[in-house]
């Protein structure tokens, strides 16, 4: 069924995949487009996805982008901060597993940008399906574009398009292709919406691997007793796991979650027209321990390195097989590795070691029979068995090893149950009741070689044939030669497809698998494939690996696409607020040391106690993590600098572990295990952890970076190991930088090369961690003469030495190790000593003493405790160590999940459901797509329907509280809150004493002296609080309305509401009448009496006093102005009315009891100021 793809470009860019009945609409979240939000340094992409019936969706603004040829969508992906919708634009049917269960192979895929129209041009319509196998580089190698490509004209998803169009991705719209036939009968749809979405065939679940069906004619069908004269089908389905997907030399072994590299489940399905269906599954995967193999142009250079100790490997090994036991039952390991090749023999020995120590290998009954164990192992040296004259035909001898187990595992068999349509017609079946399971497979064979390709595919072909023979034997049937030829051809195609995915070429030995014998043409084809593999693995696999990681969203600079759910976002916000409910802070003590051994191998027998077990704080005596870095672990001769000899490193691993565990046993503490080690010629890094902490550590990875001879030699460079401790990312680096007194610029370049160029899996860099510790021989010197440096050392003036230290100066200048810290150095320079003595270099070169060996840290969660050196004298350097206290965030995932579900359920009940594309004019996408906060402490931006200051429709309320009952807002603070100010927000105003007196009221408007001597006409009033007076009369009387209004104003309390106010006006000039106290005249418009008239009562007014208060004389105005500048003022007096020397008389102001009690807060000397209108607080109606 073909779909239509629609596009809406305006208001909000959207895509819609439309069927005849339903539509799936994709919107990009406005919050990201408008605000450009970021998370952890990378853009966070949010999209809204809606699935609705066609009649409920408004598609009037959409235009047709593709009217046909769309077969479904694979989902959304984030590439370079843009969101792309991937749709299947070309597909071909390749298999029919059972009736109405078809499988399609993806031939072409298109990517449409959801948030921008920059990439609306068409990608090349025809892409070579196998071009990705021979690509020399990738546009996303370490996150940088290849210089050979023009980024302006290249679609960012071109590599993804090539990979998806490569012919090894498959999907089905009829059934769940991701599960084997036996598991599909246990899966059920969760709800009606999911069932409708599945029926629409818009979303597709794709697998990478191989699917193909071969038709078996009735004449070649092995089931002759069921004569139907219809053809049967034989199908092989291989499903490649995406959990540790990658290419040959970039993905080996397992990870801490128990996921194995190149893990493939292969199912053989035989369907007969009589509705009888046979299925048999088997698995392959890399040796499930921690190991790596570097590519090389010479076969002998591809050395195998086991990167983790047996004790540290066992937990991940057990996780792997516990998962297999749950999914498949009993697991039988079939190991095809060579016993004569050193690397493969080491893997075999470690494999057997872990099998013997697995609890699944223990017997489950009292018979102690092998059949009672859930995990068994068989060794079959493929190369040794097929080396003789029999050739690859001798591989069939594996039958003797597994025949008994194969019969016990059985197979899966089902049949469509039918019932007669009419009781009178017993032989005519027309009604299907359902599928009836006859037999189930009870175990599985896990086959592996080194790559799990050529040898593995040949042996799995034999195992599949054994299962079919067992099925036919129980029915007294046998297959024809034509049937087995088709079966072998199908498995040969399967081997070629899986080999192209993992190694870049078809499988070796496929000629024998296909035809049952090895020919000269087949041998020449294998030689050509081997040469092509070497080329691809060395030059193309790095780019292919990055493309795989990009498709899976695992690159460090790539954030996942979040399908926006307003409830889910609310849940995430609430989880951040309540993080203490499901997490607890934890601490781990870390010891880090560095030692340049000067190539001395004899030191491995020395006592390392003074260095590894120094007399430190009791909490630091038994740290949880021990990181030991060595430099010049071997002599840096011309023969050594091009390759690493692990023998010396392994000897030091044993010596360090022995010393640590001796101390642990004496204190009855947990012993240490080697977590991982790495080596780059002379530099080596070893990480030891306490045994009880292994369960908290995962995702341990290592990497190296050469800097010697412009990156070609390993005499200089770095070794790094990273891990996840609980939910905290830790990284340890040991480095040996360029030597030479004046080569500090080269050392700076070495640091930048290591910091930017050293990469872990998924393009993770050193800086992508919460805590980073560097320890090594950085070779920075002291910029003084030899004589001066030795003189300062003799006097113990370490401060003067440190001021001339090159590393210190380069860090201060920002040229090396930016944002790193180093504790205070309290020990003497560590280089260069005469071997075996405490004397600095006395040779002819007489090197200047220097602190070459350092420990630097970065991360807020790190606190350094100790920083010292140890008196080990067998090298020309002294070892340095540092101890740290690291805060760890330990999250309980089960509690977090339970809390998340509870919050989600409650929120869903509170707000209900919304639909983004409903045909409702009153609806806006903002109802679903709300803005995000740009910082944790700030609220999100508001919209028309969502206001951050309202909480679910409740009225706004202030959470501001006074720090003290006597505190008032400080009027001295600037009105603009963003203006820098040293003024506090609140000030304390002391209460007035009991002797405070009420304010003296002013004269009434009826006073005959109010306008005496006024020769000018009165001007109109300037304040809306003042009443109007007639300009015709020299002495005006207030009307009753104005008198009552004035009384109301006088008794109204001033408040600091949300009404914006102007700043306080300047203090008016002192009136002349106040300057001459002896003057008995009143100034026009000023309600102030002379000293002689203060004792007189105002005409027509009564004095109002508060109980227990008495009147005081008014202080001089000059004193009042001075005190206002030096003392906090009442906020009510911020806004004042200007003095009017000329104009109409002012309305009266009565001092009420309430007003008097408020003014008691003022200083007692300020009481008289209330009689001056310009100093009174302005009243607002």
XYZ file of N, CA and C in Angstrom, residues 799-986:
564
model
N 58.034 28.474 46.210
C 57.167 29.466 45.600
C 57.858 30.167 44.440
N 59.134 30.511 44.626
C 59.877 31.155 43.543
C 60.067 30.198 42.381
N 60.275 28.933 42.671
C 60.387 27.954 41.592
C 59.077 27.831 40.822
N 57.968 27.798 41.552
C 56.672 27.616 40.903
C 56.303 28.818 40.046
N 56.723 30.016 40.438
C 56.441 31.192 39.636
C 57.133 31.144 38.285
N 58.187 30.350 38.177
C 58.915 30.204 36.920
C 58.644 28.855 36.251
N 57.654 28.125 36.759
C 57.313 26.824 36.185
C 56.582 27.028 34.862
N 57.019 26.338 33.820
C 56.436 26.522 32.486
C 54.968 26.115 32.443
N 54.620 25.039 33.088
C 53.218 24.604 33.066
C 52.334 25.624 33.752
N 52.773 26.140 34.860
C 52.014 27.163 35.555
C 51.809 28.382 34.668
N 52.869 28.827 34.002
C 52.772 30.003 33.149
C 51.885 29.752 31.936
N 51.976 28.564 31.339
C 51.151 28.256 30.178
C 49.683 28.106 30.546
N 49.383 27.577 31.730
C 47.999 27.462 32.169
C 47.408 28.831 32.471
N 48.198 29.696 33.091
C 47.711 31.044 33.384
C 47.429 31.804 32.095
N 48.274 31.587 31.086
C 48.086 32.261 29.798
C 46.995 31.615 28.953
N 46.471 30.476 29.381
C 45.406 29.811 28.643
C 45.871 29.034 27.434
N 47.171 28.719 27.360
C 47.689 28.010 26.200
C 47.683 26.493 26.381
N 47.504 26.021 27.574
C 47.485 24.577 27.838
C 46.591 24.304 29.039
N 45.898 23.186 28.995
C 45.035 22.715 30.080
C 44.106 23.832 30.590
N 43.315 24.449 29.717
C 42.383 25.479 30.193
C 41.331 24.884 31.116
N 41.009 25.605 32.167
C 39.990 25.237 33.159
C 40.388 24.035 34.002
N 41.634 23.613 33.934
C 42.126 22.565 34.823
C 42.744 23.207 36.059
N 42.835 22.427 37.123
C 43.378 22.916 38.385
C 44.452 21.957 38.875
N 45.361 22.516 39.638
C 46.420 21.731 40.267
C 46.559 22.186 41.708
N 46.669 21.249 42.608
C 46.844 21.608 44.000
C 48.219 22.224 44.229
N 48.371 22.860 45.368
C 49.639 23.507 45.718
C 50.745 22.461 45.805
N 51.847 22.748 45.160
C 52.983 21.820 45.163
C 53.799 22.063 46.424
N 53.973 21.021 47.207
C 54.731 21.100 48.467
C 55.926 20.155 48.467
N 56.282 19.606 47.321
C 57.404 18.671 47.235
C 58.441 19.210 46.259
N 59.635 18.677 46.357
C 60.734 19.121 45.522
C 60.537 18.658 44.077
N 61.207 19.300 43.129
C 61.107 18.853 41.732
C 61.411 17.361 41.593
N 60.686 16.718 40.713
C 60.761 15.259 40.583
C 61.716 14.783 39.499
N 62.397 15.699 38.829
C 63.296 15.355 37.733
C 64.442 16.356 37.743
N 65.711 16.004 37.496
C 66.182 14.675 37.189
C 67.181 14.292 38.250
N 67.043 13.035 38.765
C 67.906 12.515 39.809
C 68.919 11.542 39.218
N 70.014 11.397 39.946
C 70.922 10.283 39.669
C 70.266 9.008 40.182
N 70.264 7.970 39.373
C 69.601 6.728 39.745
C 70.131 6.208 41.077
N 69.202 5.865 41.960
C 69.565 5.293 43.244
C 69.933 6.298 44.307
N 69.867 7.605 44.021
C 70.255 8.628 44.991
C 69.182 9.703 45.053
N 69.395 10.652 46.001
C 68.529 11.824 46.105
C 69.204 13.061 45.548
N 70.254 12.851 44.771
C 70.990 13.957 44.182
C 70.478 14.234 42.777
N 70.348 15.523 42.474
C 69.941 15.893 41.128
C 71.088 15.647 40.148
N 70.764 15.678 38.889
C 71.665 15.268 37.807
C 73.039 15.932 37.924
N 74.088 15.097 37.972
C 75.462 15.591 38.011
C 76.239 15.190 36.769
N 75.516 14.734 35.709
C 76.196 14.353 34.481
C 76.616 15.597 33.713
N 77.214 15.373 32.559
C 77.672 16.499 31.747
C 76.503 17.367 31.283
N 75.367 16.743 31.034
C 74.209 17.520 30.584
C 73.645 18.394 31.699
N 73.784 17.947 32.928
C 73.353 18.724 34.103
C 71.980 19.347 33.881
N 70.993 18.497 33.692
C 69.642 19.001 33.425
C 69.087 19.759 34.629
N 68.357 20.801 34.330
C 67.802 21.657 35.378
C 66.667 20.898 36.074
N 66.667 20.871 37.391
C 65.559 20.198 38.089
C 64.215 20.810 37.697
N 63.194 19.970 37.634
C 61.876 20.438 37.202
C 60.794 19.510 37.729
N 59.571 20.083 37.820
C 58.384 19.281 38.156
C 57.799 18.729 36.858
N 58.406 17.726 36.304
C 57.901 17.139 35.063
C 56.659 16.291 35.302
N 56.572 15.672 36.458
C 55.497 14.723 36.745
C 54.402 15.436 37.534
N 53.204 15.496 36.945
C 52.113 16.298 37.522
C 50.789 15.534 37.489
N 49.866 16.040 38.292
C 48.486 15.541 38.325
C 47.566 16.750 38.274
N 46.699 16.800 37.260
C 45.751 17.898 37.080
C 44.335 17.342 37.103
N 43.411 18.195 37.480
C 42.019 17.754 37.608
C 41.084 18.774 36.986
N 39.880 18.308 36.643
C 38.825 19.177 36.111
C 37.483 18.572 36.478
N 36.620 19.388 37.046
C 35.293 18.908 37.440
C 34.927 19.408 38.823
N 33.714 19.933 38.960
C 33.272 20.473 40.243
C 33.054 19.384 41.285
N 32.896 18.154 40.847
C 32.611 17.082 41.808
C 33.887 16.521 42.423
N 35.039 17.008 41.986
C 36.320 16.526 42.501
C 36.848 17.465 43.577
N 37.325 16.886 44.657
C 38.010 17.633 45.706
C 39.312 16.913 46.005
N 40.420 17.585 45.780
C 41.718 16.957 45.977
C 42.111 17.035 47.444
N 42.606 15.925 47.958
C 42.976 15.827 49.367
C 44.496 15.890 49.542
N 45.216 15.052 48.805
C 46.665 14.961 48.953
C 47.341 15.164 47.612
N 48.580 15.627 47.672
C 49.409 15.805 46.480
C 50.854 15.738 46.961
N 51.518 14.619 46.669
C 52.849 14.413 47.226
C 53.646 13.481 46.329
N 54.878 13.223 46.729
C 55.768 12.327 46.012
C 56.235 11.237 46.953
N 56.784 10.156 46.373
C 57.236 9.005 47.157
C 58.724 8.771 46.927
N 59.456 8.323 47.938
C 60.916 8.148 47.830
C 61.320 6.820 47.185
N 60.919 6.597 45.932
C 61.391 5.427 45.177
C 62.532 5.893 44.275
N 63.711 5.245 44.381
C 64.923 5.804 43.790
C 65.476 4.993 42.627
N 64.754 4.042 42.104
C 65.324 3.232 41.024
C 65.158 3.865 39.647
N 64.594 5.085 39.576
C 64.455 5.802 38.319
C 65.018 7.211 38.484
N 65.189 7.912 37.375
C 65.645 9.301 37.468
C 64.484 10.258 37.728
N 63.273 9.746 37.854
C 62.099 10.517 38.264
C 61.651 10.026 39.638
N 60.870 10.845 40.307
C 60.214 10.427 41.530
C 58.721 10.263 41.249
N 58.126 9.197 41.771
C 56.683 9.005 41.542
C 55.863 10.043 42.308
N 54.761 10.446 41.717
C 53.853 11.434 42.294
C 52.488 10.784 42.456
N 51.786 11.136 43.520
C 50.431 10.621 43.715
C 49.537 11.738 44.221
N 48.236 11.566 44.012
C 47.214 12.500 44.490
C 45.984 11.702 44.878
N 45.296 12.155 45.897
C 44.057 11.510 46.319
C 42.910 12.500 46.158
N 41.743 11.960 45.818
C 40.584 12.790 45.519
C 39.355 12.241 46.233
N 38.463 13.145 46.513
C 37.129 12.812 47.011
C 36.154 13.219 45.916
N 35.460 12.254 45.335
C 34.586 12.503 44.186
C 33.138 12.242 44.575
N 32.287 13.239 44.368
C 30.868 13.103 44.659
C 30.161 12.448 43.475
N 29.399 11.438 43.759
C 28.728 10.638 42.736
C 27.221 10.741 42.923
N 26.514 10.816 41.811
C 25.053 10.792 41.846
C 24.577 9.370 41.560
N 23.971 8.763 42.568
C 23.500 7.377 42.447
C 21.982 7.389 42.337
N 21.474 7.081 41.158
C 20.039 7.126 40.872
C 19.454 5.720 40.938
N 18.385 5.587 41.685
C 17.634 4.335 41.761
C 16.616 4.333 40.620
N 16.893 3.589 39.553
C 16.041 3.614 38.371
C 14.633 3.113 38.654
N 14.497 2.131 39.526
C 13.158 1.608 39.825
C 12.309 2.656 40.546
N 12.899 3.376 41.497
C 12.155 4.432 42.184
C 11.820 5.569 41.232
N 12.753 5.897 40.370
C 12.504 6.977 39.418
C 11.370 6.604 38.467
N 11.352 5.358 38.010
C 10.292 4.927 37.100
C 8.940 4.919 37.798
N 8.901 4.450 39.041
C 7.635 4.425 39.772
C 7.119 5.847 40.024
N 8.006 6.748 40.398
C 7.604 8.128 40.615
C 7.149 8.777 39.319
N 7.828 8.471 38.231
C 7.454 9.031 36.936
C 6.050 8.592 36.536
N 5.740 7.344 36.731
C 4.410 6.858 36.369
C 3.323 7.486 37.237
N 3.615 7.660 38.502
C 2.624 8.262 39.389
C 2.351 9.713 39.004
N 3.397 10.478 38.709
C 3.223 11.872 38.299
C 2.486 11.944 36.969
N 2.820 11.064 36.054
C 2.185 11.062 34.736
C 0.684 10.786 34.865
N 0.334 9.796 35.656
C -1.075 9.444 35.806
C -1.858 10.592 36.434
N -1.274 11.242 37.428
C -1.972 12.342 38.084
C -2.125 13.530 37.145
N -1.084 13.826 36.388
C -1.149 14.952 35.470
C -2.157 14.709 34.362
N -2.258 13.492 33.910
C -3.222 13.170 32.848
C -4.657 13.357 33.333
N -4.893 13.038 34.586
C -6.224 13.263 35.143
C -6.529 14.749 35.285
N -5.478 15.537 35.524
C -5.693 16.973 35.762
C -6.019 17.739 34.485
N -5.317 17.423 33.395
C -5.472 18.257 32.195
C -6.172 17.552 31.056
N -6.311 16.238 31.092
C -6.979 15.546 30.010
C -6.137 15.489 28.764
N -6.782 15.263 27.617
C -6.090 15.115 26.342
C -6.361 16.316 25.455
N -5.341 16.670 24.667
C -5.463 17.716 23.654
C -5.042 17.173 22.310
N -5.563 17.742 21.275
C -5.229 17.335 19.910
C -4.705 18.540 19.157
N -3.554 18.387 18.519
C -2.892 19.528 17.895
C -3.502 19.909 16.565
N -4.154 18.992 15.870
C -4.631 19.292 14.525
C -6.133 19.131 14.402
N -6.822 19.213 15.508
C -8.273 19.096 15.422
C -8.857 20.277 14.675
N -9.974 20.028 14.028
C -10.625 21.098 13.265
C -11.358 22.015 14.238
N -10.609 22.848 14.896
C -11.149 23.750 15.901
C -10.470 25.093 15.725
N -11.219 26.113 15.412
C -10.635 27.426 15.161
C -10.048 28.033 16.416
N -10.558 27.616 17.565
C -10.082 28.209 18.807
C -8.840 27.516 19.337
N -8.367 26.558 18.612
C -7.225 25.780 19.125
C -5.939 26.295 18.515
N -4.892 26.274 19.267
C -3.573 26.709 18.821
C -2.581 25.635 19.216
N -1.557 25.481 18.403
C -0.535 24.486 18.725
C 0.172 24.787 20.035
N 0.057 26.037 20.502
C 0.682 26.355 21.770
C 0.016 25.615 22.921
N -1.220 25.122 22.690
C -1.862 24.357 23.739
C -1.107 23.076 24.029
N -0.388 22.579 23.037
C 0.397 21.365 23.242
C 1.879 21.689 23.310
N 2.373 22.475 22.400
C 3.791 22.773 22.336
C 4.127 24.024 23.109
N 4.405 23.907 24.378
C 4.730 25.056 25.188
C 6.216 25.353 25.084
N 6.585 26.568 25.476
C 7.986 26.949 25.462
C 8.714 26.304 26.637
N 10.023 26.267 26.512
C 10.857 25.713 27.560
C 11.603 26.832 28.266
N 12.130 26.502 29.409
C 12.933 27.458 30.148
C 14.342 27.481 29.580
N 14.916 28.687 29.465
C 16.268 28.809 28.943
C 17.306 28.589 30.026
N 16.878 28.515 31.269
C 17.776 28.250 32.384
C 16.964 27.607 33.494
N 17.601 26.728 34.292
C 16.830 26.022 35.334
C 16.159 26.948 36.326
N 16.760 28.120 36.598
C 16.181 28.993 37.608
C 15.155 29.965 37.048
N 14.903 29.951 35.739
C 13.971 30.882 35.126
C 12.721 30.152 34.642
N 11.569 30.822 34.653
C 10.349 30.190 34.132
C 10.366 30.190 32.613
N 9.560 29.357 31.980
C 9.493 29.370 30.519
C 8.804 30.622 30.011
N 9.049 30.922 28.749
C 8.392 32.070 28.142
C 6.885 31.836 28.087
N 6.130 32.905 28.201
C 4.677 32.791 28.220
C 4.127 32.879 26.806
N 2.920 32.402 26.648
C 2.182 32.505 25.397
C 0.788 33.027 25.718
N -0.073 33.065 24.698
C -1.412 33.594 24.923
C -2.219 32.732 25.882
N -1.914 31.439 25.881
C -2.699 30.534 26.712
C -1.933 29.991 27.916
N -0.629 30.129 27.898
C 0.169 29.623 29.003
C 0.982 30.775 29.583
N 0.722 31.086 30.820
C 1.429 32.172 31.491
C 2.151 31.583 32.690
N 3.455 31.827 32.718
C 4.257 31.163 33.746
C 3.928 31.627 35.152
N 3.317 32.822 35.277
C 3.029 33.307 36.619
C 1.688 32.782 37.141
N 0.982 32.035 36.300
C -0.257 31.409 36.740
C -0.033 29.912 36.853
N -0.594 29.348 37.863
C -0.409 27.927 38.110
C -1.738 27.206 37.896
N -1.884 26.611 36.712
C -3.097 25.858 36.395
C -4.359 26.700 36.587
N -4.324 27.943 36.112
C -5.490 28.802 36.166
C -5.712 29.518 37.473
N -4.891 29.282 38.472
C -5.050 29.971 39.743
C -4.555 31.402 39.626
N -5.092 32.265 40.461
C -4.676 33.669 40.425
C -3.234 33.790 40.892
N -2.608 34.839 40.394
C -1.206 35.038 40.749
C -1.095 35.466 42.200
N -0.025 35.079 42.812
C 0.196 35.444 44.204
C 1.698 35.591 44.415
N 2.022 36.450 45.309
C 3.428 36.737 45.574
C 3.946 35.820 46.665
N 5.154 35.346 46.458
C 5.814 34.511 47.450
C 6.854 35.283 48.250
N 6.900 36.597 48.013
C 7.891 37.414 48.702
C 7.420 37.666 50.136
N 8.296 37.417 51.085
C 7.981 37.632 52.487
C 9.042 38.526 53.111
N 8.570 39.330 54.051
C 9.512 40.194 54.736
C 10.419 39.360 55.640
N 11.712 39.631 55.652
C 12.606 38.858 56.514
C 12.375 39.127 57.994
N 11.731 40.263 58.285
C 11.488 40.625 59.682
C 10.216 41.468 59.730
N 9.546 41.397 60.854
C 8.303 42.171 60.977
C 8.554 43.667 60.936
N 9.764 44.098 61.254
C 10.102 45.515 61.224
C 10.666 45.958 59.885
N 10.822 45.015 58.951
C 11.465 45.337 57.682
C 10.484 45.962 56.709
N 10.970 46.920 55.970
C 10.207 47.539 54.889
C 11.086 47.581 53.657
N 10.473 47.728 52.502
C 11.242 47.823 51.271
C 12.140 49.066 51.309
N 13.329 48.873 50.828
C 14.305 49.956 50.853
C 14.008 50.948 49.730
N 13.646 52.186 50.066
C 13.345 53.150 48.997
C 14.581 53.652 48.273
N 15.763 53.355 48.810
C 16.989 53.827 48.181
C 17.418 52.966 47.004
N 16.811 51.785 46.868
C 17.184 50.929 45.749
C 16.695 51.537 44.436
N 17.466 51.397 43.345
C 17.006 51.923 42.047
C 15.723 51.241 41.612
N 14.896 52.000 40.885
C 13.628 51.428 40.417
C 13.850 50.326 39.399
N 14.952 50.400 38.650
C 15.280 49.344 37.685
C 15.975 48.199 38.426
N 15.363 47.025 38.481
C 15.970 45.931 39.269
C 17.274 45.426 38.686
N 17.560 45.735 37.415
C 18.790 45.261 36.798
C 19.952 46.237 36.982
N 19.694 47.380 37.597
C 20.761 48.345 37.840
C 21.615 47.873 39.013
N 22.930 47.774 38.837
C 23.785 47.340 39.963
C 23.656 48.294 41.136
N 23.514 47.743 42.319
C 23.346 48.559 43.509
C 23.806 47.783 44.724
N 24.397 48.497 45.650
C 24.820 47.877 46.916
C 23.752 48.001 47.996
N 22.642 48.639 47.657
C 21.577 48.812 48.633
C 20.861 47.485 48.887
N 20.516 47.189 50.142
C 19.755 45.957 50.424
C 18.309 46.089 49.985
N 17.639 44.946 49.841
C 16.236 44.968 49.451
C 15.342 45.475 50.580
N 15.715 45.161 51.787
C 14.879 45.509 52.936
C 15.705 46.320 53.930
